[in-house]
């Protein structure tokens, strides 16, 4: 995403910048594990009950991410509109780092939240059972994002094809527009090649292919936030 959106500004997104960006993802993930787990302990000691302290922490975790995803969308659209990329790049990086910190925070804080919700007798088993959901989600999330990106790219190809003259399209790709879907499936046509023959001033749709994925991720976090608000602790006499 970083290179797709900001890679056309090599004066900002240098190889060193990209390497530092990737390294900082791990730093913020670790920072989230330490920071949010510490915040959770503080909230648990001051919120009246440990459960409500953990619940407040997860409310912060789930509540922070939708604005961060939307900030990524804003940054991308600013670049697409031709704005100076410095501020959008800064906002984008801060947002991604914030999102990765919440990933670490949920991982580190989950066992304590499980213990305060269901009791400590079976916390190991219950936490392990949660991993049966977390592990498939860690695979499905990137897969969904990749699928939505490809869908956006294909739609961008269709939109650009509609703008290209039929004869120019045929001479460039050696096929008519009627064969477009076959060409998309065979990866024999791309946005970059279409932009070369599109009318001058045609906007590059590559910048917007992540919109749907980011909106869906924000919506999923809103769902998690609502689910967290509905969560209630298991009565103490049922803990064992």
Tab-separated table of C-alpha atoms in Angstrom:
chain	number	residue	atom	x	y	z
A	1	UNK	CA	0.000	0.000	0.000
A	2	UNK	CA	2.802	2.389	0.873
A	3	UNK	CA	4.568	1.885	-2.458
A	4	UNK	CA	1.337	1.816	-4.499
A	5	UNK	CA	0.215	5.162	-3.128
A	6	UNK	CA	3.390	7.048	-2.303
A	7	UNK	CA	5.933	5.217	-4.444
A	8	UNK	CA	5.552	7.809	-7.192
A	9	UNK	CA	7.268	10.261	-4.862
A	10	UNK	CA	10.769	8.728	-4.650
A	11	UNK	CA	12.117	11.868	-3.037
A	12	UNK	CA	10.061	10.919	0.034
A	13	UNK	CA	9.644	7.156	-0.157
A	14	UNK	CA	13.246	6.062	-0.499
A	15	UNK	CA	14.502	2.486	0.089
A	16	UNK	CA	15.793	3.611	3.489
A	17	UNK	CA	12.388	5.085	4.318
A	18	UNK	CA	10.639	1.822	3.398
A	19	UNK	CA	13.071	-0.235	5.483
A	20	UNK	CA	12.562	2.067	8.460
A	21	UNK	CA	8.792	1.930	8.000
A	22	UNK	CA	8.767	-1.884	8.089
A	23	UNK	CA	11.036	-1.920	11.149
A	24	UNK	CA	8.787	0.538	12.979
A	25	UNK	CA	5.771	-1.705	12.400
A	26	UNK	CA	7.391	-4.248	14.706
A	27	UNK	CA	8.405	-1.557	17.183
A	28	UNK	CA	4.862	-0.209	17.461
A	29	UNK	CA	3.406	-3.707	17.675
A	30	UNK	CA	5.708	-4.418	20.618
A	31	UNK	CA	4.972	-1.005	22.076
A	32	UNK	CA	1.260	-1.773	21.898
A	33	UNK	CA	1.781	-5.028	23.754
A	34	UNK	CA	3.572	-3.220	26.563
A	35	UNK	CA	1.563	-0.004	26.558
A	36	UNK	CA	-1.956	-1.399	26.311
A	37	UNK	CA	-1.304	-4.220	28.773
A	38	UNK	CA	0.020	-1.650	31.269
A	39	UNK	CA	-2.977	0.593	30.593
A	40	UNK	CA	-5.224	-2.413	31.115
A	41	UNK	CA	-3.685	-3.123	34.517
A	42	UNK	CA	-4.069	0.514	35.565
A	43	UNK	CA	-7.682	0.625	34.393
A	44	UNK	CA	-8.427	-2.678	36.117
A	45	UNK	CA	-7.171	-1.292	39.441
A	46	UNK	CA	-9.121	1.963	39.173
A	47	UNK	CA	-12.383	1.058	37.451
A	48	UNK	CA	-14.092	-0.528	40.427
A	49	UNK	CA	-13.811	-4.057	39.025
A	50	UNK	CA	-10.997	-5.610	37.016
A	51	UNK	CA	-13.483	-6.691	34.324
A	52	UNK	CA	-14.670	-3.154	33.647
A	53	UNK	CA	-11.076	-1.927	33.505
A	54	UNK	CA	-10.218	-4.528	30.871
A	55	UNK	CA	-13.421	-3.709	29.026
A	56	UNK	CA	-12.517	-0.012	28.923
A	57	UNK	CA	-9.092	-0.895	27.545
A	58	UNK	CA	-10.593	-2.978	24.748
A	59	UNK	CA	-13.073	-0.192	24.059
A	60	UNK	CA	-10.063	2.072	23.510
A	61	UNK	CA	-8.394	-0.539	21.303
A	62	UNK	CA	-11.439	-1.136	19.126
A	63	UNK	CA	-12.561	2.497	19.185
A	64	UNK	CA	-9.231	3.916	18.040
A	65	UNK	CA	-8.863	1.866	14.874
A	66	UNK	CA	-11.836	3.006	12.731
A	67	UNK	CA	-10.634	6.657	12.700
A	68	UNK	CA	-7.130	5.401	11.876
A	69	UNK	CA	-8.394	3.380	8.913
A	70	UNK	CA	-10.385	6.390	7.711
A	71	UNK	CA	-7.300	8.567	8.127
A	72	UNK	CA	-5.511	6.211	5.722
A	73	UNK	CA	-8.340	6.710	3.223
A	74	UNK	CA	-8.062	10.481	3.629
A	75	UNK	CA	-4.312	10.367	3.047
A	76	UNK	CA	-4.687	8.296	-0.103
A	77	UNK	CA	-7.379	10.572	-1.513
A	78	UNK	CA	-5.252	13.641	-0.825
A	79	UNK	CA	-2.437	12.160	-2.893
A	80	UNK	CA	-4.901	11.158	-5.622
A	81	UNK	CA	-6.151	14.753	-5.725
A	82	UNK	CA	-2.625	16.007	-6.344
A	83	UNK	CA	-1.967	17.528	-2.926
A	84	UNK	CA	1.532	17.834	-1.524
A	85	UNK	CA	2.279	14.285	-0.273
A	86	UNK	CA	4.258	15.253	2.834
A	87	UNK	CA	1.308	15.654	5.222
A	88	UNK	CA	-0.708	12.716	3.817
A	89	UNK	CA	2.360	10.482	4.107
A	90	UNK	CA	2.857	11.539	7.721
A	91	UNK	CA	-0.804	10.917	8.579
A	92	UNK	CA	-0.704	7.581	6.745
A	93	UNK	CA	2.369	6.382	8.644
A	94	UNK	CA	1.016	7.492	12.024
A	95	UNK	CA	-2.281	5.729	11.299
A	96	UNK	CA	-0.631	2.469	10.267
A	97	UNK	CA	1.633	2.540	13.315
A	98	UNK	CA	-1.401	3.138	15.526
A	99	UNK	CA	-3.252	0.216	13.950
A	100	UNK	CA	-0.280	-2.108	14.467
A	101	UNK	CA	0.010	-1.023	18.091
A	102	UNK	CA	-3.587	-2.148	18.675
A	103	UNK	CA	-2.773	-5.529	17.123
A	104	UNK	CA	-0.086	-5.997	19.752
A	105	UNK	CA	-2.303	-4.587	22.475
A	106	UNK	CA	-5.152	-7.033	21.894
A	107	UNK	CA	-2.738	-9.975	21.830
A	108	UNK	CA	-1.073	-9.037	25.112
A	109	UNK	CA	-4.227	-8.009	26.967
A	110	UNK	CA	-6.514	-10.834	25.882
A	111	UNK	CA	-5.477	-13.429	28.529
A	112	UNK	CA	-6.097	-11.002	31.404
A	113	UNK	CA	-9.475	-10.027	29.916
A	114	UNK	CA	-10.422	-13.710	29.612
A	115	UNK	CA	-9.453	-14.304	33.257
A	116	UNK	CA	-11.494	-11.348	34.494
A	117	UNK	CA	-14.497	-12.339	32.367
A	118	UNK	CA	-14.620	-16.105	32.894
A	119	UNK	CA	-12.447	-16.637	35.956
A	120	UNK	CA	-8.913	-17.912	36.321
A	121	UNK	CA	-9.683	-21.629	36.690
A	122	UNK	CA	-9.603	-22.368	32.954
A	123	UNK	CA	-7.930	-19.263	31.575
A	124	UNK	CA	-5.282	-21.265	29.705
A	125	UNK	CA	-7.833	-23.440	27.954
A	126	UNK	CA	-10.120	-20.524	27.128
A	127	UNK	CA	-7.258	-18.416	25.753
A	128	UNK	CA	-6.141	-21.360	23.617
A	129	UNK	CA	-9.674	-21.767	22.305
A	130	UNK	CA	-9.689	-18.126	21.298
A	131	UNK	CA	-6.638	-18.814	19.169
A	132	UNK	CA	-8.805	-21.153	17.077
A	133	UNK	CA	-10.545	-17.972	15.927
A	134	UNK	CA	-7.563	-15.624	15.975
A	135	UNK	CA	-5.353	-17.816	13.787
A	136	UNK	CA	-7.886	-18.199	10.924
A	137	UNK	CA	-8.620	-14.472	11.184
A	138	UNK	CA	-4.928	-13.644	10.814
A	139	UNK	CA	-5.013	-15.570	7.541
A	140	UNK	CA	-8.423	-14.390	6.342
A	141	UNK	CA	-7.759	-10.680	6.989
A	142	UNK	CA	-4.820	-10.255	4.573
A	143	UNK	CA	-6.546	-12.602	2.122
A	144	UNK	CA	-9.669	-10.423	2.183
A	145	UNK	CA	-7.603	-7.258	1.745
A	146	UNK	CA	-5.751	-8.800	-1.197
A	147	UNK	CA	-8.996	-9.959	-2.786
A	148	UNK	CA	-10.583	-6.518	-2.432
A	149	UNK	CA	-7.460	-4.883	-3.871
A	150	UNK	CA	-7.590	-7.164	-6.902
A	151	UNK	CA	-11.276	-6.398	-7.281
A	152	UNK	CA	-10.473	-2.677	-7.215
A	153	UNK	CA	-7.704	-3.105	-9.786
A	154	UNK	CA	-10.018	-5.023	-12.114
A	155	UNK	CA	-12.708	-2.377	-11.790
A	156	UNK	CA	-10.100	0.295	-12.522
A	157	UNK	CA	-9.146	-1.586	-15.681
A	158	UNK	CA	-12.775	-1.693	-16.772
A	159	UNK	CA	-13.245	2.014	-16.105
A	160	UNK	CA	-10.101	2.950	-18.031
A	161	UNK	CA	-11.006	0.664	-20.909
A	162	UNK	CA	-14.269	2.540	-21.328
A	163	UNK	CA	-12.272	5.754	-21.841
A	164	UNK	CA	-9.894	4.356	-24.462
A	165	UNK	CA	-10.810	4.570	-28.127
A	166	UNK	CA	-11.777	1.175	-29.558
A	167	UNK	CA	-9.234	1.281	-32.378
A	168	UNK	CA	-6.439	2.425	-30.061
A	169	UNK	CA	-7.305	-0.382	-27.650
A	170	UNK	CA	-7.249	-2.977	-30.431
A	171	UNK	CA	-3.917	-1.796	-31.835
A	172	UNK	CA	-2.327	-1.668	-28.372
A	173	UNK	CA	-3.520	-4.972	-26.975
A	174	UNK	CA	-4.224	-6.939	-30.151
A	175	UNK	CA	-7.777	-7.686	-29.080
A	176	UNK	CA	-11.145	-5.995	-28.943
A	177	UNK	CA	-12.855	-4.688	-25.821
A	178	UNK	CA	-15.233	-7.646	-26.012
A	179	UNK	CA	-12.367	-9.820	-24.804
A	180	UNK	CA	-11.630	-7.616	-21.794
A	181	UNK	CA	-12.735	-10.086	-19.124
A	182	UNK	CA	-10.575	-12.808	-20.656
A	183	UNK	CA	-7.627	-10.416	-20.672
A	184	UNK	CA	-8.218	-9.482	-17.039
A	185	UNK	CA	-8.335	-13.146	-16.028
A	186	UNK	CA	-5.136	-13.814	-17.967
A	187	UNK	CA	-3.339	-10.760	-16.494
A	188	UNK	CA	-2.544	-9.574	-20.010
A	189	UNK	CA	-3.813	-6.053	-19.394
A	190	UNK	CA	-2.899	-3.585	-16.670
A	191	UNK	CA	-3.766	-0.143	-15.405
A	192	UNK	CA	-0.314	1.208	-16.256
A	193	UNK	CA	-0.589	0.160	-19.901
A	194	UNK	CA	-4.104	1.561	-20.186
A	195	UNK	CA	-2.961	4.888	-18.779
A	196	UNK	CA	-0.434	5.118	-21.608
A	197	UNK	CA	-3.244	5.186	-24.189
A	198	UNK	CA	-5.979	6.833	-22.116
A	199	UNK	CA	-6.985	10.460	-22.815
A	200	UNK	CA	-4.605	13.043	-21.301
A	201	UNK	CA	-5.430	13.934	-17.705
A	202	UNK	CA	-7.033	10.596	-16.909
A	203	UNK	CA	-6.749	9.880	-13.168
A	204	UNK	CA	-4.802	6.824	-12.064
A	205	UNK	CA	-7.277	4.493	-10.267
A	206	UNK	CA	-4.431	2.564	-8.631
A	207	UNK	CA	-4.491	5.016	-5.726
A	208	UNK	CA	-8.066	4.134	-4.835
A	209	UNK	CA	-7.987	0.327	-5.009
A	210	UNK	CA	-7.634	0.042	-1.218
A	211	UNK	CA	-10.712	2.103	-0.355
A	212	UNK	CA	-13.134	-0.785	-0.013
A	213	UNK	CA	-10.742	-2.862	2.092
A	214	UNK	CA	-10.079	0.039	4.462
A	215	UNK	CA	-13.787	0.809	4.836
A	216	UNK	CA	-14.555	-2.843	5.590
A	217	UNK	CA	-11.765	-3.030	8.167
A	218	UNK	CA	-13.137	0.091	9.843
A	219	UNK	CA	-16.636	-1.419	9.871
A	220	UNK	CA	-15.346	-4.668	11.394
A	221	UNK	CA	-13.642	-2.714	14.173
A	222	UNK	CA	-16.901	-0.853	14.840
A	223	UNK	CA	-18.616	-4.242	15.140
A	224	UNK	CA	-15.942	-5.382	17.593
A	225	UNK	CA	-16.399	-2.169	19.586
A	226	UNK	CA	-20.159	-2.786	19.808
A	227	UNK	CA	-19.622	-6.420	20.802
A	228	UNK	CA	-17.234	-5.350	23.550
A	229	UNK	CA	-19.853	-2.972	24.959
A	230	UNK	CA	-22.357	-5.844	25.183
A	231	UNK	CA	-19.943	-8.188	26.968
A	232	UNK	CA	-20.747	-9.041	30.596
A	233	UNK	CA	-18.707	-11.094	33.097
A	234	UNK	CA	-19.621	-14.659	33.885
A	235	UNK	CA	-21.095	-14.945	37.401
A	236	UNK	CA	-18.438	-15.953	39.930
A	237	UNK	CA	-20.218	-19.159	40.945
A	238	UNK	CA	-19.844	-20.465	37.384
A	239	UNK	CA	-16.094	-19.855	37.105
A	240	UNK	CA	-15.153	-23.378	38.022
